[in-house]
Short mmCIF file of C-alpha atoms in Angstrom, two decimals:
data_model
loop_
_atom_site.label_atom_id
_atom_site.label_comp_id
_atom_site.label_asym_id
_atom_site.label_seq_id
_atom_site.Cartn_x
_atom_site.Cartn_y
_atom_site.Cartn_z
CA UNK A 1 9.26 -57.05 -106.50
CA UNK A 2 12.90 -59.21 -106.94
CA UNK A 3 14.22 -55.24 -105.76
CA UNK A 4 11.82 -54.80 -102.90
CA UNK A 5 13.61 -58.78 -101.93
CA UNK A 6 16.96 -57.43 -103.07
CA UNK A 7 17.24 -54.04 -100.92
CA UNK A 8 15.91 -56.01 -97.93
CA UNK A 9 18.41 -59.46 -98.10
CA UNK A 10 20.74 -56.77 -98.60
CA UNK A 11 20.27 -54.39 -95.36
CA UNK A 12 19.15 -58.06 -93.52
CA UNK A 13 22.46 -59.86 -94.10
CA UNK A 14 24.57 -55.89 -92.56
CA UNK A 15 21.98 -56.73 -89.51
CA UNK A 16 23.12 -59.88 -88.84
CA UNK A 17 27.28 -59.13 -90.26
CA UNK A 18 27.18 -56.10 -87.72
CA UNK A 19 25.69 -58.40 -85.04
CA UNK A 20 28.46 -61.07 -85.09
CA UNK A 21 26.33 -63.33 -86.51
CA UNK A 22 25.85 -65.92 -88.85
CA UNK A 23 22.40 -67.30 -90.49
CA UNK A 24 23.00 -69.52 -93.22
CA UNK A 25 19.79 -70.31 -94.86
CA UNK A 26 20.05 -66.46 -95.24
CA UNK A 27 22.85 -66.55 -97.22
CA UNK A 28 21.20 -68.99 -99.33
CA UNK A 29 17.56 -66.72 -100.12
CA UNK A 30 19.66 -63.79 -100.44
CA UNK A 31 22.14 -65.85 -103.51
CA UNK A 32 18.52 -66.98 -104.90
CA UNK A 33 17.41 -63.38 -105.66
CA UNK A 34 20.74 -62.92 -106.96
CA UNK A 35 20.53 -66.13 -109.01
CA UNK A 36 16.96 -63.74 -110.34
CA UNK A 37 18.25 -61.32 -110.38
CA UNK A 38 21.17 -62.87 -112.58
CA UNK A 39 18.56 -64.99 -114.80
CA UNK A 40 16.88 -62.01 -115.22
CA UNK A 41 17.85 -59.33 -116.69
CA UNK A 42 16.83 -58.25 -119.83
CA UNK A 43 18.58 -55.01 -120.11
CA UNK A 44 19.89 -53.24 -122.77
CA UNK A 45 21.77 -50.35 -121.28
CA UNK A 46 24.54 -52.50 -120.47
CA UNK A 47 26.99 -51.86 -123.64
CA UNK A 48 29.14 -55.10 -123.65
CA UNK A 49 25.93 -56.95 -122.40
CA UNK A 50 23.72 -56.26 -125.53
CA UNK A 51 26.91 -57.37 -127.88
CA UNK A 52 26.18 -61.00 -126.16
CA UNK A 53 22.98 -60.84 -127.04
CA UNK A 54 23.33 -59.76 -130.38
CA UNK A 55 25.93 -62.54 -131.16
CA UNK A 56 23.88 -65.44 -128.68
CA UNK A 57 21.03 -64.96 -131.14
CA UNK A 58 22.39 -66.01 -134.22
CA UNK A 59 24.30 -68.85 -132.73
CA UNK A 60 27.74 -66.92 -133.86
CA UNK A 61 29.76 -66.42 -130.64
CA UNK A 62 32.56 -67.95 -132.24
CA UNK A 63 32.65 -65.42 -135.10
CA UNK A 64 33.41 -62.25 -132.86
CA UNK A 65 35.40 -64.37 -129.46
CA UNK A 66 39.26 -65.78 -129.54
CA UNK A 67 37.62 -68.14 -126.45
CA UNK A 68 37.53 -72.20 -127.94
CA UNK A 69 35.61 -72.74 -124.03
CA UNK A 70 32.51 -69.30 -124.17
CA UNK A 71 32.33 -70.06 -128.01
CA UNK A 72 31.01 -73.62 -127.43
CA UNK A 73 28.86 -73.43 -124.79
CA UNK A 74 26.93 -70.54 -126.13
CA UNK A 75 27.24 -72.13 -129.55
CA UNK A 76 25.70 -75.50 -127.16
CA UNK A 77 23.19 -73.68 -126.18
CA UNK A 78 21.58 -71.14 -128.90
CA UNK A 79 21.63 -73.90 -132.16
CA UNK A 80 19.39 -76.09 -128.76
CA UNK A 81 17.41 -73.07 -128.70
CA UNK A 82 17.61 -72.36 -125.38
CA UNK A 83 16.57 -68.36 -124.67
CA UNK A 84 20.16 -65.95 -123.85
CA UNK A 85 17.89 -66.02 -119.97
CA UNK A 86 18.75 -69.50 -119.08
CA UNK A 87 22.24 -69.89 -120.87
CA UNK A 88 22.30 -66.56 -118.21
CA UNK A 89 21.09 -67.88 -115.10
CA UNK A 90 23.50 -71.19 -116.26
CA UNK A 91 26.81 -68.46 -116.22
CA UNK A 92 25.99 -67.53 -112.37
CA UNK A 93 25.10 -71.58 -110.71
CA UNK A 94 28.67 -72.34 -112.34
CA UNK A 95 30.64 -69.07 -111.08
CA UNK A 96 28.57 -69.76 -108.37
CA UNK A 97 29.29 -72.46 -107.79
CA UNK A 98 33.59 -72.15 -108.62
CA UNK A 99 32.84 -68.88 -105.29
CA UNK A 100 31.40 -71.86 -103.14
CA UNK A 101 33.95 -74.11 -102.98
CA UNK A 102 36.28 -71.29 -101.90
CA UNK A 103 34.51 -70.12 -98.97
CA UNK A 104 33.89 -73.49 -97.45
CA UNK A 105 37.45 -74.22 -98.02
CA UNK A 106 38.40 -70.81 -96.19
CA UNK A 107 35.39 -71.26 -93.67
CA UNK A 108 33.63 -67.43 -94.70
CA UNK A 109 31.04 -65.67 -93.24
CA UNK A 110 28.55 -66.02 -96.34
CA UNK A 111 26.41 -63.48 -95.16
CA UNK A 112 29.47 -60.52 -95.89
CA UNK A 113 30.38 -62.01 -98.30
CA UNK A 114 27.18 -61.45 -100.42
CA UNK A 115 26.39 -58.94 -98.75
CA UNK A 116 30.04 -57.79 -100.42
CA UNK A 117 29.16 -58.69 -104.07
CA UNK A 118 25.44 -56.92 -103.82
CA UNK A 119 27.62 -54.02 -104.45
CA UNK A 120 28.46 -53.56 -107.43
CA UNK A 121 30.53 -57.34 -108.78
CA UNK A 122 27.43 -59.40 -109.41
CA UNK A 123 26.35 -57.16 -111.68
CA UNK A 124 28.93 -55.56 -112.82
CA UNK A 125 29.50 -59.25 -114.61
CA UNK A 126 26.26 -58.92 -116.74
CA UNK A 127 29.17 -56.65 -118.49
CA UNK A 128 31.43 -59.25 -118.63
CA UNK A 129 29.79 -62.35 -119.43
CA UNK A 130 32.59 -64.13 -120.70
CA UNK A 131 35.93 -62.89 -118.14
CA UNK A 132 33.42 -63.55 -115.21
CA UNK A 133 33.60 -67.43 -116.19
CA UNK A 134 37.27 -66.87 -116.71
CA UNK A 135 37.96 -64.89 -112.95
CA UNK A 136 35.98 -67.36 -111.79
CA UNK A 137 37.86 -70.50 -112.16
CA UNK A 138 41.55 -68.15 -111.18
CA UNK A 139 39.33 -67.89 -107.60
CA UNK A 140 39.31 -72.07 -107.59
CA UNK A 141 43.24 -71.38 -108.89
CA UNK A 142 44.78 -68.88 -106.31
CA UNK A 143 42.79 -70.69 -103.54
CA UNK A 144 45.33 -73.61 -104.85
CA UNK A 145 48.08 -71.51 -105.06
CA UNK A 146 46.93 -70.22 -101.41
CA UNK A 147 48.33 -73.64 -100.39
CA UNK A 148 51.62 -74.41 -102.89
CA UNK A 149 49.39 -76.22 -105.45
CA UNK A 150 51.10 -74.81 -107.92
CA UNK A 151 50.28 -77.12 -111.59
CA UNK A 152 47.45 -77.26 -110.23
CA UNK A 153 46.79 -73.20 -110.66
CA UNK A 154 48.19 -74.41 -113.87
CA UNK A 155 46.05 -75.97 -115.32
CA UNK A 156 43.07 -74.66 -114.12
CA UNK A 157 44.37 -71.08 -115.49
CA UNK A 158 44.87 -72.91 -118.94
CA UNK A 159 41.04 -73.26 -118.14
CA UNK A 160 40.55 -70.44 -117.37
CA UNK A 161 41.94 -68.96 -120.37
CA UNK A 162 39.79 -70.15 -122.18
CA UNK A 163 36.74 -68.64 -121.22
CA UNK A 164 38.94 -64.99 -121.55
CA UNK A 165 42.24 -64.66 -123.17
CA UNK A 166 43.30 -61.82 -121.13
CA UNK A 167 43.01 -63.79 -117.53
CA UNK A 168 46.59 -64.58 -118.40
CA UNK A 169 47.86 -61.82 -117.49
CA UNK A 170 47.65 -63.35 -113.68
CA UNK A 171 49.40 -66.29 -114.65
CA UNK A 172 52.86 -64.87 -114.37
CA UNK A 173 52.12 -64.19 -110.28
CA UNK A 174 52.67 -67.24 -110.02
CA UNK A 175 56.97 -65.88 -110.35
CA UNK A 176 56.94 -64.02 -107.61
CA UNK A 177 54.41 -65.64 -104.70
CA UNK A 178 55.91 -66.53 -101.96
CA UNK A 179 53.08 -68.77 -99.05
CA UNK A 180 55.99 -67.55 -96.90
CA UNK A 181 57.78 -64.67 -97.33
CA UNK A 182 57.15 -61.96 -99.10
CA UNK A 183 59.56 -62.17 -103.04
CA UNK A 184 61.84 -58.78 -102.84
CA UNK A 185 61.30 -59.82 -106.94
CA UNK A 186 58.08 -58.29 -106.12
CA UNK A 187 59.28 -55.20 -104.98
CA UNK A 188 61.08 -54.57 -107.22
CA UNK A 189 58.08 -55.42 -109.53
CA UNK A 190 55.73 -52.49 -107.80
CA UNK A 191 59.43 -50.06 -108.17
CA UNK A 192 58.64 -50.59 -112.14
CA UNK A 193 55.26 -50.26 -112.45
CA UNK A 194 56.32 -46.71 -110.22
CA UNK A 195 58.85 -45.94 -112.73
CA UNK A 196 56.19 -46.45 -116.08
CA UNK A 197 53.93 -44.38 -114.25
CA UNK A 198 55.37 -41.65 -113.87
CA UNK A 199 57.17 -42.32 -117.20
CA UNK A 200 53.32 -42.15 -119.12
CA UNK A 201 52.67 -39.03 -116.57
CA UNK A 202 56.26 -37.43 -118.17
CA UNK A 203 55.02 -37.80 -122.17
CA UNK A 204 51.53 -37.48 -122.05
CA UNK A 205 50.61 -40.56 -121.70
CA UNK A 206 51.52 -41.82 -125.08
CA UNK A 207 54.77 -44.20 -124.76
CA UNK A 208 54.78 -47.02 -126.61
CA UNK A 209 56.88 -49.17 -125.04
CA UNK A 210 53.44 -51.15 -124.35
CA UNK A 211 52.40 -51.32 -128.02
CA UNK A 212 56.22 -52.67 -128.26
CA UNK A 213 55.91 -55.20 -126.22
CA UNK A 214 53.48 -57.08 -126.98
CA UNK A 215 54.72 -56.42 -130.90
CA UNK A 216 57.02 -58.96 -130.07
CA UNK A 217 54.84 -62.41 -129.12
CA UNK A 218 53.55 -61.62 -132.54
CA UNK A 219 50.24 -62.95 -132.42
CA UNK A 220 47.79 -60.25 -134.51
CA UNK A 221 44.88 -61.49 -132.65
CA UNK A 222 47.22 -59.77 -129.64
CA UNK A 223 48.36 -56.31 -131.64
CA UNK A 224 45.03 -55.46 -132.81
CA UNK A 225 42.89 -56.55 -128.75
CA UNK A 226 46.62 -53.98 -126.90
CA UNK A 227 45.49 -51.40 -130.38
CA UNK A 228 42.01 -51.02 -129.69
CA UNK A 229 43.00 -50.92 -125.59
CA UNK A 230 45.95 -48.41 -126.36
CA UNK A 231 44.01 -45.54 -129.01
CA UNK A 232 42.78 -43.78 -126.47
CA UNK A 233 44.90 -42.48 -123.78
CA UNK A 234 42.26 -41.64 -120.42
CA UNK A 235 43.94 -39.14 -119.09
CA UNK A 236 44.42 -38.11 -114.50
CA UNK A 237 40.79 -40.18 -115.50
CA UNK A 238 43.33 -42.86 -114.02
CA UNK A 239 43.74 -41.42 -110.59
CA UNK A 240 39.71 -42.49 -109.39
CA UNK A 241 41.04 -46.33 -110.15
CA UNK A 242 43.80 -45.58 -109.30
CA UNK A 243 43.37 -44.05 -105.19
CA UNK A 244 39.95 -46.32 -104.81
CA UNK A 245 43.57 -49.44 -106.07
CA UNK A 246 45.04 -48.30 -102.87
CA UNK A 247 42.06 -48.52 -100.88
CA UNK A 248 41.83 -51.64 -101.86
CA UNK A 249 45.71 -52.44 -101.60
CA UNK A 250 45.26 -50.77 -97.65
CA UNK A 251 43.15 -52.91 -96.61
CA UNK A 252 44.48 -56.57 -97.59
CA UNK A 253 47.71 -55.50 -96.19
CA UNK A 254 45.08 -54.53 -92.56
CA UNK A 255 43.76 -57.95 -93.21
CA UNK A 256 47.06 -59.01 -93.64
CA UNK A 257 48.41 -58.07 -89.25
CA UNK A 258 45.24 -59.28 -87.75
CA UNK A 259 46.19 -62.17 -89.19
CA UNK A 260 48.70 -62.74 -87.63
CA UNK A 261 47.38 -62.10 -84.40
CA UNK A 262 44.06 -64.28 -84.31
CA UNK A 263 45.86 -67.99 -82.59
CA UNK A 264 42.22 -69.23 -84.34
CA UNK A 265 41.95 -69.33 -87.55
CA UNK A 266 43.18 -72.21 -89.85
CA UNK A 267 46.05 -72.36 -92.43
CA UNK A 268 44.36 -72.62 -95.17
CA UNK A 269 43.71 -68.83 -94.06
CA UNK A 270 46.74 -67.51 -93.18
CA UNK A 271 48.06 -68.69 -96.32
CA UNK A 272 45.34 -66.93 -98.56
CA UNK A 273 45.12 -64.54 -97.07
CA UNK A 274 48.69 -63.35 -97.76
CA UNK A 275 48.28 -65.05 -101.41
CA UNK A 276 45.56 -61.52 -101.65
CA UNK A 277 48.38 -59.65 -99.20
CA UNK A 278 50.84 -60.19 -102.05
CA UNK A 279 48.95 -60.50 -105.23
CA UNK A 280 48.00 -56.73 -104.80
CA UNK A 281 51.59 -55.25 -104.78
CA UNK A 282 51.61 -57.24 -107.87
CA UNK A 283 48.65 -56.07 -109.28
CA UNK A 284 50.29 -52.67 -109.67
CA UNK A 285 52.08 -53.84 -112.53
CA UNK A 286 48.16 -52.81 -114.60
CA UNK A 287 48.01 -49.26 -112.83
CA UNK A 288 50.38 -48.01 -115.76
CA UNK A 289 47.71 -50.04 -118.59
CA UNK A 290 44.74 -48.43 -116.18
CA UNK A 291 46.76 -44.75 -117.80
CA UNK A 292 45.75 -45.47 -121.64
CA UNK A 293 42.13 -47.32 -121.10
CA UNK A 294 40.26 -49.18 -118.32
CA UNK A 295 39.56 -51.53 -119.57
CA UNK A 296 42.70 -52.95 -117.72
CA UNK A 297 39.75 -51.90 -114.86
CA UNK A 298 38.80 -55.47 -114.90
CA UNK A 299 42.42 -56.75 -113.06
CA UNK A 300 41.74 -54.72 -109.97
CA UNK A 301 38.51 -55.31 -109.66
CA UNK A 302 39.69 -59.39 -109.80
CA UNK A 303 42.06 -57.98 -106.76
CA UNK A 304 39.01 -56.53 -105.40
CA UNK A 305 37.51 -58.83 -105.56
CA UNK A 306 40.25 -61.35 -103.70
CA UNK A 307 40.07 -58.16 -101.19
CA UNK A 308 35.79 -59.43 -100.15
CA UNK A 309 36.97 -63.89 -99.79
CA UNK A 310 39.78 -62.65 -97.30
CA UNK A 311 37.59 -59.81 -95.93
CA UNK A 312 34.61 -62.89 -94.34
CA UNK A 313 37.04 -65.46 -94.28
CA UNK A 314 39.09 -63.91 -91.43
CA UNK A 315 36.32 -62.64 -90.22
CA UNK A 316 34.32 -65.53 -87.73
CA UNK A 317 37.21 -65.38 -86.50
CA UNK A 318 38.21 -62.38 -84.62
CA UNK A 319 34.75 -62.25 -83.16
CA UNK A 320 36.49 -63.56 -79.65
CA UNK A 321 38.42 -59.54 -79.11
CA UNK A 322 36.17 -57.49 -78.75
CA UNK A 323 39.09 -54.71 -80.37
CA UNK A 324 40.16 -56.92 -83.07
CA UNK A 325 36.41 -57.29 -83.41
CA UNK A 326 35.84 -53.71 -84.14
CA UNK A 327 38.91 -53.77 -86.74
CA UNK A 328 36.50 -55.96 -88.75
CA UNK A 329 34.55 -53.98 -88.56
CA UNK A 330 35.31 -50.86 -89.75
CA UNK A 331 36.96 -52.95 -92.67
CA UNK A 332 33.60 -53.89 -93.27
CA UNK A 333 31.56 -50.31 -93.19
CA UNK A 334 34.43 -48.37 -95.13
CA UNK A 335 34.78 -51.14 -97.45
CA UNK A 336 30.64 -50.50 -98.78
CA UNK A 337 30.90 -46.69 -98.59
CA UNK A 338 33.99 -46.61 -100.32
CA UNK A 339 32.81 -49.14 -103.08
CA UNK A 340 30.01 -47.78 -103.53
CA UNK A 341 31.09 -43.86 -103.52
CA UNK A 342 33.73 -45.44 -106.60
CA UNK A 343 31.37 -46.77 -108.54
CA UNK A 344 28.74 -43.79 -108.48
CA UNK A 345 31.53 -41.21 -109.26
CA UNK A 346 32.79 -43.77 -112.48
CA UNK A 347 29.39 -44.61 -112.90
CA UNK A 348 26.59 -41.43 -112.41
CA UNK A 349 25.30 -44.14 -111.32
CA UNK A 350 25.12 -48.40 -108.49
CA UNK A 351 25.63 -50.83 -110.09
CA UNK A 352 22.48 -52.63 -108.86
CA UNK A 353 20.19 -49.79 -108.97
CA UNK A 354 21.00 -49.79 -112.64
CA UNK A 355 20.30 -53.18 -112.81
CA UNK A 356 17.37 -54.13 -110.66
CA UNK A 357 15.31 -51.06 -112.94
CA UNK A 358 14.27 -54.39 -115.86
CA UNK A 359 14.00 -57.97 -115.01
CA UNK A 360 11.96 -60.53 -115.74
CA UNK A 361 11.23 -61.05 -111.93
CA UNK A 362 9.60 -56.98 -110.71
#
């Protein structure tokens, strides 16, 4: 039942977007369907979800994770005999509230945003619960940074860090971000990333610079995490991830170009699109890391989500010009097609199809 409702809502939202409409009630119903899919998921094939469920059952998440905020909430829910499905529902509600906060601030087309996030992101997050919580808070942080509230950005990123420590690697973005003109330091970072990629290729992905850099931090936990991530080379498998990154980089470049020609878009929307543009280039630093381990793709996925929000924020202001609207439709269909194709290549199955099958509401 829930599977059929998902496909119906997905196609209906697509028709609404193509016909230049906005139906907020439909977007809410689609979100409600996603809520029941997320909360009702009982599949055990998601590798990390099995571990989350098992550790939640014994109420000892703090023994396995060093992320204090997640441990506090997970153990509190577990100790009060609240089912894991309810815990999943609460995670979804909290993260949805974060998304809604940003979407409302940016006047997003909710139908389009739900459509894009339904492609894979909400289902992918079933594997990365802590990172889902962290990126949801980080999303609000990046919105405030786009409006030049740097101290709020730092504070929210610290809160996000308590849910998942790895989110802290987005914090240096504040050094490179400029609200108006792109920083020369950002282009230098891109150049360094390209050099590291070439270095990795020349030495067969066995560079030791990554572990050397992280060893300077002195934390044994950090060292063990880095050794875990860099224990195996991805060989040429990184090409698939780099290709999707390049596709999304081109999308952010085109969004910025279109935003310059849209006169009726609010300043906060154009500011956010500029942030996404710069964040896409900043994320090149993760490309050489992906050559060590595909676990680093989570950082690129966050950039993709920023792109999704930027598309949904700009689309309502593109409808007064046929040329702009046509460009917008190309972007929307391009993102839909490329994302589905990429995830099919990556997982040999579409994430939403895999996640829909075992559900309490089917």
